Coordinates of C-alpha atoms in Angstrom, one line a residue:
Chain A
X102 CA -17.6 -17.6 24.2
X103 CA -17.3 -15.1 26.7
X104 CA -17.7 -11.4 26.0
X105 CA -14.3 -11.0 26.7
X106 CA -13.0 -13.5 24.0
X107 CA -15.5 -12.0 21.3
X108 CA -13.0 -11.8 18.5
X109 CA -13.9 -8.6 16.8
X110 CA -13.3 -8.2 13.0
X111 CA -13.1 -5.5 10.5
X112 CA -12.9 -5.8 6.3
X113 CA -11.0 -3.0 4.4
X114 CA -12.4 -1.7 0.4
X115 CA -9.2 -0.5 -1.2
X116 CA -10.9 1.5 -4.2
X117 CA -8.9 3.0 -7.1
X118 CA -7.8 1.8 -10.6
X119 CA -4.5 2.7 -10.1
X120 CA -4.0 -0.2 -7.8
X121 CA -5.4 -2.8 -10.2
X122 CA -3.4 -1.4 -13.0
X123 CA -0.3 -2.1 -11.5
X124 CA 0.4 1.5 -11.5
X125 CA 0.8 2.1 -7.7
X126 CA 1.3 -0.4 -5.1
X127 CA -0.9 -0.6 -2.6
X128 CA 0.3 0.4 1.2
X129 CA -2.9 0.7 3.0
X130 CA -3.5 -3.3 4.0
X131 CA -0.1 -3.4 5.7
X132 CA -0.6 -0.4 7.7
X133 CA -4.4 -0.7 8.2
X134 CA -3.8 -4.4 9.1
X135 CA -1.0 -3.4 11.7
X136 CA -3.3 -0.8 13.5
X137 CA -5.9 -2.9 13.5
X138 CA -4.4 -5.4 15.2
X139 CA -2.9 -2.8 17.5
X140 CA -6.6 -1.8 18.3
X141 CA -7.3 -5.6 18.9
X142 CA -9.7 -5.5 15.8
X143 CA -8.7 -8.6 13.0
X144 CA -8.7 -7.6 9.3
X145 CA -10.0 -10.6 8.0
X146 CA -11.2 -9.4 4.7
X147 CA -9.7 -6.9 2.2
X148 CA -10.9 -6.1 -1.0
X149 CA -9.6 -3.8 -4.4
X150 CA -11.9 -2.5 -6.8
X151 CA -11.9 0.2 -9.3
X152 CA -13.5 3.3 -9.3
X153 CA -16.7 2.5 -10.3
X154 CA -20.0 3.1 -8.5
X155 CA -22.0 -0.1 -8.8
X156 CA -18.3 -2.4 -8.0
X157 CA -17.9 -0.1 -4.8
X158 CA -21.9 0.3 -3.7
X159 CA -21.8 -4.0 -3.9
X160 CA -18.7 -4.4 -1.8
X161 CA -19.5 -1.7 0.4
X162 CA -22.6 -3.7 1.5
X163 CA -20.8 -7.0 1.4
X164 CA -17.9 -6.5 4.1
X165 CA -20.1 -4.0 6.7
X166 CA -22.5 -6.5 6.8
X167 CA -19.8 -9.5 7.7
X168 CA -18.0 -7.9 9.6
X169 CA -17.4 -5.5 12.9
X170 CA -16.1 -2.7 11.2
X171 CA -15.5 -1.6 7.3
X172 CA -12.7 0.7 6.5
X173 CA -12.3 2.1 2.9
X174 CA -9.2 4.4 1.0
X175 CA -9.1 6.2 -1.8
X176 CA -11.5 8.2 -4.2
X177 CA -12.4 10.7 -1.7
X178 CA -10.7 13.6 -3.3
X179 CA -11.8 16.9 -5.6
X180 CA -11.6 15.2 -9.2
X181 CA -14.1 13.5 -11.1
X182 CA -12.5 9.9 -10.6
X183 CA -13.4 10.8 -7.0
X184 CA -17.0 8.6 -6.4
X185 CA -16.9 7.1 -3.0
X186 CA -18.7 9.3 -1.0
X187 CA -21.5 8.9 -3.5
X188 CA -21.4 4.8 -3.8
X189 CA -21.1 4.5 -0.4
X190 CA -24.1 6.5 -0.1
X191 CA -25.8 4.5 -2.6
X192 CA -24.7 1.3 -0.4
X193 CA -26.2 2.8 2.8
X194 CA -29.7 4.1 0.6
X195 CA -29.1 7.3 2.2
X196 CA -28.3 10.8 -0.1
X197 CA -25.4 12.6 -0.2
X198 CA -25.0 16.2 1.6
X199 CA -22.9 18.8 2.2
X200 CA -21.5 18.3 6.0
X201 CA -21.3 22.2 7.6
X202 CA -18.1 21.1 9.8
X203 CA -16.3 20.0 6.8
X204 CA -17.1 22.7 4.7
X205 CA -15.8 25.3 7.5
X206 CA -12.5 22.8 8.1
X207 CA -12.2 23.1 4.1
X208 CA -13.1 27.4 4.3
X209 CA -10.3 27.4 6.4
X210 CA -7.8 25.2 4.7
X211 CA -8.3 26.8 1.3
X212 CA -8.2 30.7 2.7
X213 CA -4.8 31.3 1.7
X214 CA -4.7 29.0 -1.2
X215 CA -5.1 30.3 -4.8
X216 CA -8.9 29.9 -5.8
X217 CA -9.8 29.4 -2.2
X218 CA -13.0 26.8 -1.9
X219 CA -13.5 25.8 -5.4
X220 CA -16.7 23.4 -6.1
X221 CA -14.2 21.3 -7.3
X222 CA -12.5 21.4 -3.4
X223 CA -16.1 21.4 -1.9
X224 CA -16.7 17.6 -3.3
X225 CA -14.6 16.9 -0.5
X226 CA -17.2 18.4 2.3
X227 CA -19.7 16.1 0.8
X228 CA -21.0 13.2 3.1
X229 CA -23.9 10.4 3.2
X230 CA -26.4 11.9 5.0
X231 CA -25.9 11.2 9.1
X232 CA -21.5 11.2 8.7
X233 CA -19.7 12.5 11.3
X234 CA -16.3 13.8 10.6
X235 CA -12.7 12.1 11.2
X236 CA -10.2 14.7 11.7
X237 CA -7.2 14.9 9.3
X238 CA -4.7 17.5 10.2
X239 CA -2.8 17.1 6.7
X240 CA -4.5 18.1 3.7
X241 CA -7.6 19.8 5.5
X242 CA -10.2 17.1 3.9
X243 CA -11.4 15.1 6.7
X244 CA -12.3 11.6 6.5
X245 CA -16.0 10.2 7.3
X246 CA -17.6 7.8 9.7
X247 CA -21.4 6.5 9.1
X248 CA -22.1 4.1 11.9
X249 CA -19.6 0.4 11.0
X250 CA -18.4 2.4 7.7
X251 CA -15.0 4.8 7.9
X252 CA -13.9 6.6 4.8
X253 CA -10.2 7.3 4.6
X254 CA -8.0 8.7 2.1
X255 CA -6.0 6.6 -0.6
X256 CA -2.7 8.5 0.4
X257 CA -0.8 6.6 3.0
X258 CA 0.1 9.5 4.6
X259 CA -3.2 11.0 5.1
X260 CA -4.4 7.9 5.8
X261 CA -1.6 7.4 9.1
X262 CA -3.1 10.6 10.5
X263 CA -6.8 9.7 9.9
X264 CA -6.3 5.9 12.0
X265 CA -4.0 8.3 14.5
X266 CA -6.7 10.7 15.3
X267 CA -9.0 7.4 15.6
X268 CA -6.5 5.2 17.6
X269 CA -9.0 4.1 21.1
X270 CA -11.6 5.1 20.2
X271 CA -13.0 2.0 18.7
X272 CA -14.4 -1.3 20.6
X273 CA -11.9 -4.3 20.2
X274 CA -11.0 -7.6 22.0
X275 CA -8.2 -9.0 23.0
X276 CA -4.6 -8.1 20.9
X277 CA -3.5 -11.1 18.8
X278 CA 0.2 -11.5 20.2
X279 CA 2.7 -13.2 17.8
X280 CA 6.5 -14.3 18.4
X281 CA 8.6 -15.0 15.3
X282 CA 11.2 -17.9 15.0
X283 CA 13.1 -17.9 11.6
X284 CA 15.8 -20.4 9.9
X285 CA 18.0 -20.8 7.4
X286 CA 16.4 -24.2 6.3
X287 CA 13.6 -25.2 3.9
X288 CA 10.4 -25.4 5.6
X289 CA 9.7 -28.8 4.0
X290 CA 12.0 -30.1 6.1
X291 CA 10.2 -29.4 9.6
X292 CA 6.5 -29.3 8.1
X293 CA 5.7 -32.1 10.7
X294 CA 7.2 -30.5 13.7
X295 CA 5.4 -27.4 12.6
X296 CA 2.1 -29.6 12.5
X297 CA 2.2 -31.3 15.9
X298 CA 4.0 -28.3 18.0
X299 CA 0.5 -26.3 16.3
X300 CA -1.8 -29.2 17.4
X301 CA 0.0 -29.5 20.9
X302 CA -0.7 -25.9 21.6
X303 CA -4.6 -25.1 21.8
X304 CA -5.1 -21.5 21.3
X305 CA -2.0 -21.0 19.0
X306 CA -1.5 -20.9 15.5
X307 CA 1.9 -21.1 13.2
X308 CA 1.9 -19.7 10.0
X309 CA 5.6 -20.7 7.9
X310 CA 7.0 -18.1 5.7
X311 CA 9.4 -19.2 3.4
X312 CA 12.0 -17.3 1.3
X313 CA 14.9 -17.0 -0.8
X314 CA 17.5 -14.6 0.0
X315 CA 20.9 -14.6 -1.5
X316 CA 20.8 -18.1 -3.0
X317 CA 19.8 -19.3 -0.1
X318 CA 16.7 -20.8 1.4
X319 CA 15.2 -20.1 4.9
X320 CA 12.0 -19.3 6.7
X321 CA 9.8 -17.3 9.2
X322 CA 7.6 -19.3 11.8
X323 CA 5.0 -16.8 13.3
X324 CA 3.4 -17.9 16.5
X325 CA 0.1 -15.8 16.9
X326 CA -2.3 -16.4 20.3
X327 CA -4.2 -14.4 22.2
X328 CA -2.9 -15.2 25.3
X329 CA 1.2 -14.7 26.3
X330 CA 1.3 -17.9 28.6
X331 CA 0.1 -20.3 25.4
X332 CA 2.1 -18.5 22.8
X333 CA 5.4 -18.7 25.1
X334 CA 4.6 -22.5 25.7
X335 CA 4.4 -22.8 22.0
X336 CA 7.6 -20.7 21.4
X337 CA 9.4 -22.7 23.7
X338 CA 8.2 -25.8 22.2
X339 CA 8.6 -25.1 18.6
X340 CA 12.5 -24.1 19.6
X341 CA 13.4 -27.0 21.6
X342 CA 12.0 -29.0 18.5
X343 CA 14.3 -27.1 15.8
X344 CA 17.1 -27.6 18.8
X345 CA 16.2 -31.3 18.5
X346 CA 16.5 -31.7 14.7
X347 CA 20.1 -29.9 15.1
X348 CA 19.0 -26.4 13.3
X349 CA 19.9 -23.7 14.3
X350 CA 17.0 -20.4 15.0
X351 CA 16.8 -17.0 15.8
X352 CA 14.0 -15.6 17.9
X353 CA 12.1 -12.1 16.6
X354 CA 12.7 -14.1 13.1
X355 CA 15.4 -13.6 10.2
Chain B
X145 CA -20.0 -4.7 -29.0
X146 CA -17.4 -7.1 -32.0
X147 CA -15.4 -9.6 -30.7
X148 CA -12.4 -7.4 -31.1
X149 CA -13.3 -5.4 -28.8
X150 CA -14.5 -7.3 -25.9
X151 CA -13.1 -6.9 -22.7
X152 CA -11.3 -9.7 -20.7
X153 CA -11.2 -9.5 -17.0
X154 CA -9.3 -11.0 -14.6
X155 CA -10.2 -11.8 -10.5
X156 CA -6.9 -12.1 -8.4
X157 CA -7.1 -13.5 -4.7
X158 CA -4.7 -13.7 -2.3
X159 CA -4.9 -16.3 0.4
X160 CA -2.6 -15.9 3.9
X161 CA -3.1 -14.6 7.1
X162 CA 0.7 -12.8 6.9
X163 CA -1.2 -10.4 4.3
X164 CA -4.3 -9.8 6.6
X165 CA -2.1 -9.1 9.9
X166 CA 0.3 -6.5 7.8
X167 CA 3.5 -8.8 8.7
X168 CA 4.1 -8.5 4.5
X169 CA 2.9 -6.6 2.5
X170 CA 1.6 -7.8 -0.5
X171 CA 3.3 -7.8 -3.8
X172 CA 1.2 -10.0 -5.8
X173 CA -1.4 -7.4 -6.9
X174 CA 1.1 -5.0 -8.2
X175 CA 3.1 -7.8 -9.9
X176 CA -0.4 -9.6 -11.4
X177 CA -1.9 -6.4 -12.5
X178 CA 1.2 -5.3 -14.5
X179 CA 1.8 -8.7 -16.3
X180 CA -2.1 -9.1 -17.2
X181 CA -2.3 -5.5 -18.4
X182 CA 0.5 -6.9 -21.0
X183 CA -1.9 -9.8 -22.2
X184 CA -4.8 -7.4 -23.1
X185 CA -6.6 -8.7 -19.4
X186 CA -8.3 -6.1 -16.9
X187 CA -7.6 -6.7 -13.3
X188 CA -11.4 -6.1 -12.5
X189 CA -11.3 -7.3 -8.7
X190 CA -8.9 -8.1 -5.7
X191 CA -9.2 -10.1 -2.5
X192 CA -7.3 -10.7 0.3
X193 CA -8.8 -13.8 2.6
X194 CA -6.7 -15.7 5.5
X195 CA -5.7 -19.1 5.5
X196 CA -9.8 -20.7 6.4
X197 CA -11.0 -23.0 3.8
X198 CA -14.5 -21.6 3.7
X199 CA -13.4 -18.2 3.4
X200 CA -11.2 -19.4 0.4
X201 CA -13.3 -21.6 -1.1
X202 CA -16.3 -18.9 -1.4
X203 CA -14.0 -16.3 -2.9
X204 CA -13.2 -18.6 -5.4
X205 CA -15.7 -19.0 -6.5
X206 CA -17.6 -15.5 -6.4
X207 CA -14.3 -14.9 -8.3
X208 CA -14.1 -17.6 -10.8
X209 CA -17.9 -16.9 -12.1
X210 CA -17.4 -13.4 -12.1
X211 CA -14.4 -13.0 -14.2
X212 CA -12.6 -14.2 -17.6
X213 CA -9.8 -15.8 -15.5
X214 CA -9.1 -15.9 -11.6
X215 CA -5.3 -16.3 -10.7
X216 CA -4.6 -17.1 -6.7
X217 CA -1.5 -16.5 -4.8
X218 CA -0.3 -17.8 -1.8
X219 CA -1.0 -21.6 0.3
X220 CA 0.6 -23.9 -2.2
X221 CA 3.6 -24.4 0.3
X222 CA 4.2 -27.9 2.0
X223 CA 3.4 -27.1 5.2
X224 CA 0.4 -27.4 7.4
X225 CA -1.2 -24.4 6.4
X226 CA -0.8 -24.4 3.0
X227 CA -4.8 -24.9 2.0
X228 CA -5.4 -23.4 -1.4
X229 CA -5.3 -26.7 -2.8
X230 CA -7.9 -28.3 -0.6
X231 CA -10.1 -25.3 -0.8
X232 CA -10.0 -24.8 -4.3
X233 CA -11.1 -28.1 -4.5
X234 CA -14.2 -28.1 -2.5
X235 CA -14.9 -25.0 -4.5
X236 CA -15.2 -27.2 -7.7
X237 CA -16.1 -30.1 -6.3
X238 CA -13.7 -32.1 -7.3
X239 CA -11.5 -34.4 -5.3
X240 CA -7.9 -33.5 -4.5
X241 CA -5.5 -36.3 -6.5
X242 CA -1.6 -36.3 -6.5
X243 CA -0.7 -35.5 -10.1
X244 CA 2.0 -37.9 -11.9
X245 CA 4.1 -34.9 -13.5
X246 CA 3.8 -33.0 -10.1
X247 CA 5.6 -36.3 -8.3
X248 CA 8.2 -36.9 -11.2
X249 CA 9.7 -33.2 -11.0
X250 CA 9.1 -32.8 -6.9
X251 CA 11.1 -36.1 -7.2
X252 CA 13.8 -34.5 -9.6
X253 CA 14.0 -31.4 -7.6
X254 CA 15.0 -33.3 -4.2
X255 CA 16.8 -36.1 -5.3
X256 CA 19.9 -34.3 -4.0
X257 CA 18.6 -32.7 -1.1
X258 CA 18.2 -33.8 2.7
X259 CA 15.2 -35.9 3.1
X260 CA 14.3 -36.5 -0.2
X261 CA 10.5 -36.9 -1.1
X262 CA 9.2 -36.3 2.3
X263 CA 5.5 -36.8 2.8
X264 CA 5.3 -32.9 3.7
X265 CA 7.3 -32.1 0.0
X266 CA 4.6 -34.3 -1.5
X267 CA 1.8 -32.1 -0.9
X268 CA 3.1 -29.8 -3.4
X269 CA 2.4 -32.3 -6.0
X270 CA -1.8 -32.4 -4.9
X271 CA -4.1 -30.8 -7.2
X272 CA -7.9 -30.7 -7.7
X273 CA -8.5 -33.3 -9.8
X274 CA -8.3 -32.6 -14.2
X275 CA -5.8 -30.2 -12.9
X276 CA -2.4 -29.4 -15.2
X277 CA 0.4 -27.4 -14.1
X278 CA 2.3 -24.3 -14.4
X279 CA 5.6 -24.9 -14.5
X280 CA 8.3 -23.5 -11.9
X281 CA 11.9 -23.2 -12.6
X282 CA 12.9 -21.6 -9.3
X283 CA 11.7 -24.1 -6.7
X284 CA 10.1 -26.8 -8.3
X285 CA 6.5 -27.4 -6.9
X286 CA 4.6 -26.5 -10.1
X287 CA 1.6 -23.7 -10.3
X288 CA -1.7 -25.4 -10.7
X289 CA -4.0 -24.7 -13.5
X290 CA -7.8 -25.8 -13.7
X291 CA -10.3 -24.4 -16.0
X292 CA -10.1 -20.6 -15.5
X293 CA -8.1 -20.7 -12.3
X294 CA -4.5 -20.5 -11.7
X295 CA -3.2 -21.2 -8.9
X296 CA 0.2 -19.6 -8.3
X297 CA 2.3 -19.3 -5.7
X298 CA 2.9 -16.5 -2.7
X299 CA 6.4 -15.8 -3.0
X300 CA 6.7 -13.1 -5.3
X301 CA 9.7 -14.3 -7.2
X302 CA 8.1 -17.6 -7.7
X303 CA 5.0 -16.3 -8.9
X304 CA 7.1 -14.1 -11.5
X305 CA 8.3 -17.4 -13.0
X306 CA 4.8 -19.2 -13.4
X307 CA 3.9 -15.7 -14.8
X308 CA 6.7 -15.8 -17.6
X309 CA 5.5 -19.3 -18.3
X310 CA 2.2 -18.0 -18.8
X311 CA 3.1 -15.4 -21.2
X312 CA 1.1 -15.4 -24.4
X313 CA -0.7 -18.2 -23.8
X314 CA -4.2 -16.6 -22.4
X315 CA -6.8 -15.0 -24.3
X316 CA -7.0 -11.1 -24.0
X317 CA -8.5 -8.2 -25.6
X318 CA -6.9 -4.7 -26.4
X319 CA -4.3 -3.8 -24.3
X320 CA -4.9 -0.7 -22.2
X321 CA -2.8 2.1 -23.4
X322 CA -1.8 4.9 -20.9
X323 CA -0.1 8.4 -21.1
X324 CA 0.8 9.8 -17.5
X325 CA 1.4 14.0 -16.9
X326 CA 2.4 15.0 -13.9
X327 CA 2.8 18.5 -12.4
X328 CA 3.4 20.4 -9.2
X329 CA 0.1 21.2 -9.0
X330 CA -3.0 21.2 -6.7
X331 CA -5.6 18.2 -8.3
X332 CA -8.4 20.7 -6.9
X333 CA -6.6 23.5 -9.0
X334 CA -7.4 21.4 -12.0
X335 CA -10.9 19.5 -11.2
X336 CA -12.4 21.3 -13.7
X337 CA -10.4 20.9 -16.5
X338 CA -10.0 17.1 -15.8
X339 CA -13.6 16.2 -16.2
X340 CA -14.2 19.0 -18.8
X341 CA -11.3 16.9 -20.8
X342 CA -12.2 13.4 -20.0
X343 CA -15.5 14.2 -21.6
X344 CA -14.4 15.5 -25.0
X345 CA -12.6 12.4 -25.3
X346 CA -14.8 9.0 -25.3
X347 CA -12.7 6.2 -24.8
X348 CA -10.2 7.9 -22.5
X349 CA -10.1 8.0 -18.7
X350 CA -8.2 9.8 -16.8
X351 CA -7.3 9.6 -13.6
X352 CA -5.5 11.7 -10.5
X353 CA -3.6 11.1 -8.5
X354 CA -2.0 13.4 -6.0
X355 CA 1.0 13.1 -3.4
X356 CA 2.7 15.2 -1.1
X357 CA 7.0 14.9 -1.7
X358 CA 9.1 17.1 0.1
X359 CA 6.8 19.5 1.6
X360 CA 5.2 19.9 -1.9
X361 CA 1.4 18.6 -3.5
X362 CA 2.0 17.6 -6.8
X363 CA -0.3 15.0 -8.6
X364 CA -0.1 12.3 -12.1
X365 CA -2.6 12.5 -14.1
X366 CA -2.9 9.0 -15.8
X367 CA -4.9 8.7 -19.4
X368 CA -6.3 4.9 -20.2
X369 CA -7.2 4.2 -23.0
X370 CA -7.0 0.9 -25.9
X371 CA -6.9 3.7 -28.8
X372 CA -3.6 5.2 -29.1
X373 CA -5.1 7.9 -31.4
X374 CA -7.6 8.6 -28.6
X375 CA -4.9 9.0 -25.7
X376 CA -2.6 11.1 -28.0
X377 CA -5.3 13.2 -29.0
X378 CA -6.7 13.3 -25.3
X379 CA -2.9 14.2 -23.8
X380 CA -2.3 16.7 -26.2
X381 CA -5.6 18.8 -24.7
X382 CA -5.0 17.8 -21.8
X383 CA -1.5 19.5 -21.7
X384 CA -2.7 22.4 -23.5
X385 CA -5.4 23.2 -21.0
X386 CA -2.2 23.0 -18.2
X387 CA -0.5 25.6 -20.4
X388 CA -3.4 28.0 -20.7
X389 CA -3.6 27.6 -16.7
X390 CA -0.2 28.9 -16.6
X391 CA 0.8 25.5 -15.6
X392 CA 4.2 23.5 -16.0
X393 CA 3.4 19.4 -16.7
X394 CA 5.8 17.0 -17.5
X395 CA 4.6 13.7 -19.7
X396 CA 5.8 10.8 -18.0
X397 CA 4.6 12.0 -14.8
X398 CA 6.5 13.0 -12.0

């Protein structure tokens, strides 16, 4: 494989209990996934665990050590629920400190707030030692890189301007293109077509996404390749095969 | 630690490359969590892995060992990348068989339909061998159930029916109870009296969780515990340290 083919990877840590109790539905693996790919970085891995230090510290070390990049959200708040910055640490065997830049980013925030910095709001200036600082121009608290490992926020919100103020910065391969045919028909009935148009196309893959809608059954075919010539061929293949079996499709997908 | 109170924990993994690319965004985990937090079962752990057999098969079983139960979602489908079958398979060790009751009801399902039985439809009736099923009443092709794994599928509303059949029928513990107060207030305002609170009460946790709606920081703050006496004890402090903060809180969260 040529340098330029390296297929570059990243895993994703979603910490926080209110995602495995059902409370809150997790947001972060769609839009972390989508700017990833974006970036052309593959989330191959994610993982949810709860707020506790050893669960987090064993993950941590799991996915930076399989893969390109690790990205983790939530827990990096003011409260005592609030551990990450402390089992990552533990993860990387280094101790935790108080970065100066984020506790002059915080000064600032908090100036005009009532209390001003709390310790309670100084937890968030806390870093493992050798973190450098990713810039969050909502809520003041910035997130934290230590070498593969970047700490986000569990708030969508926060976390959009976090992967904003780190969009090219990091090292990727080529952008995993995709093109989407979709049908009203069961995807039973063109699972061979599906098969051989894949097998006829080196360098694609199609993944079939079924669902109901309305009573009625349909599906999404996604094409993904790296490289626009292949996935077109593919496209055009898989459409002249639906045109074949006398079904109808839409391009972009339904 | 008596028997009544022994914890039962639950793995969830869910298998498909549309999750991992951010094309969907996953419902499963939400859906899971809730219904298991109903049968007294802790949703310890969650993974998201594409559609590679080795990557599937290892997070089986990492998962199965680990946990009480491990439920999967996603890959059951009849088309060429529909794996979880295969892979959970060479997780066990066991070979993959057609099962008899599988056949008979695929067989049912599309007597009336175009095709029939295809070869493709037929996959859905392949299980890892001393497999039984889960049954299905929205599209027939059962959910898969061997030892401590379920196998269930990725459409959401499918899933939801081979989680109604489940009902009742696992093993749990004490079902988590939890009390939720909310205010329009700054977590970092009320760090301290958080921790100070979650400490007076064993058996409770509590957890925040803050958002920003409509230009405003607000936060839940989310008690857990299986002792109803505990979280009523625990709320009621907690919601007396809001008042003597001057704070307004609303139970039920905001």
């Amino acid at each position: 494989m040529s340098s330029q083919d390296r297929i570059w990877t990243a895993g994703l840590l979603v910490i926080g209990d209110e995602i495995l109790s059902g409370r809150t539905h997790d947001k972060n693996i769609a839009q972390i996934a989508s700017w990833l790919q974006v970036q052309g970085i593959r989330l191959t891995e994610a993982r949810v665990v709860a707020d506790d230090m050893d669960a987090i510290a064993m993950a941590v070390n799991a996915l930076r050590t399989s893969y390109d990049y690790l990205f983790t959200t939530g827990g990096i708040g003011p409260t005592h629920d609030d551990i990450t910055v402390d089992a990552v640490a533990q993860a990387l065997g280094v101790p935790v400190v108080v970065h100066p830049e984020a506790r002059a980013i915080l000064e600032d925030y908090y100036t005009d707030k009532r209390g001003g910095l709390t310790e309670a709001r100084l937890r968030m200036a806390r870093v493992p030692e050798g973190a450098s600082l990713i810039p969050n121009r909502m809520s003041g608290a910035p997130g934290i890189r230590w070498g593969n490992v970047f700490i986000m926020a569990g708030v969508p919100g926060i976390t959009a301007q976090m992967l904003d103020g780190l969009t090219g910065t990091l090292e990727g391969g080529k952008v995993l293109l995709t093109e989407t045919l979709g049908g009203w028909v069961a995807e039973s009935e063109v699972a061979d077509l599906l098969r051989a148009t894949e097998k006829a196309h080196d360098g694609c893959q199609i993944g079939s996404y079924p669902f109901f809608r309305e009573g009625r059954t349909g599906a999404n075919f996604v094409i993904r390749s790296t490289s626009q010539e292949a996935l077109d061929a593919c496209a055009a293949a898989l459409g002249a095969g639906f045109t074949a079996l006398g079904l109808d499709y839409r391009r972009g997908g339904i």
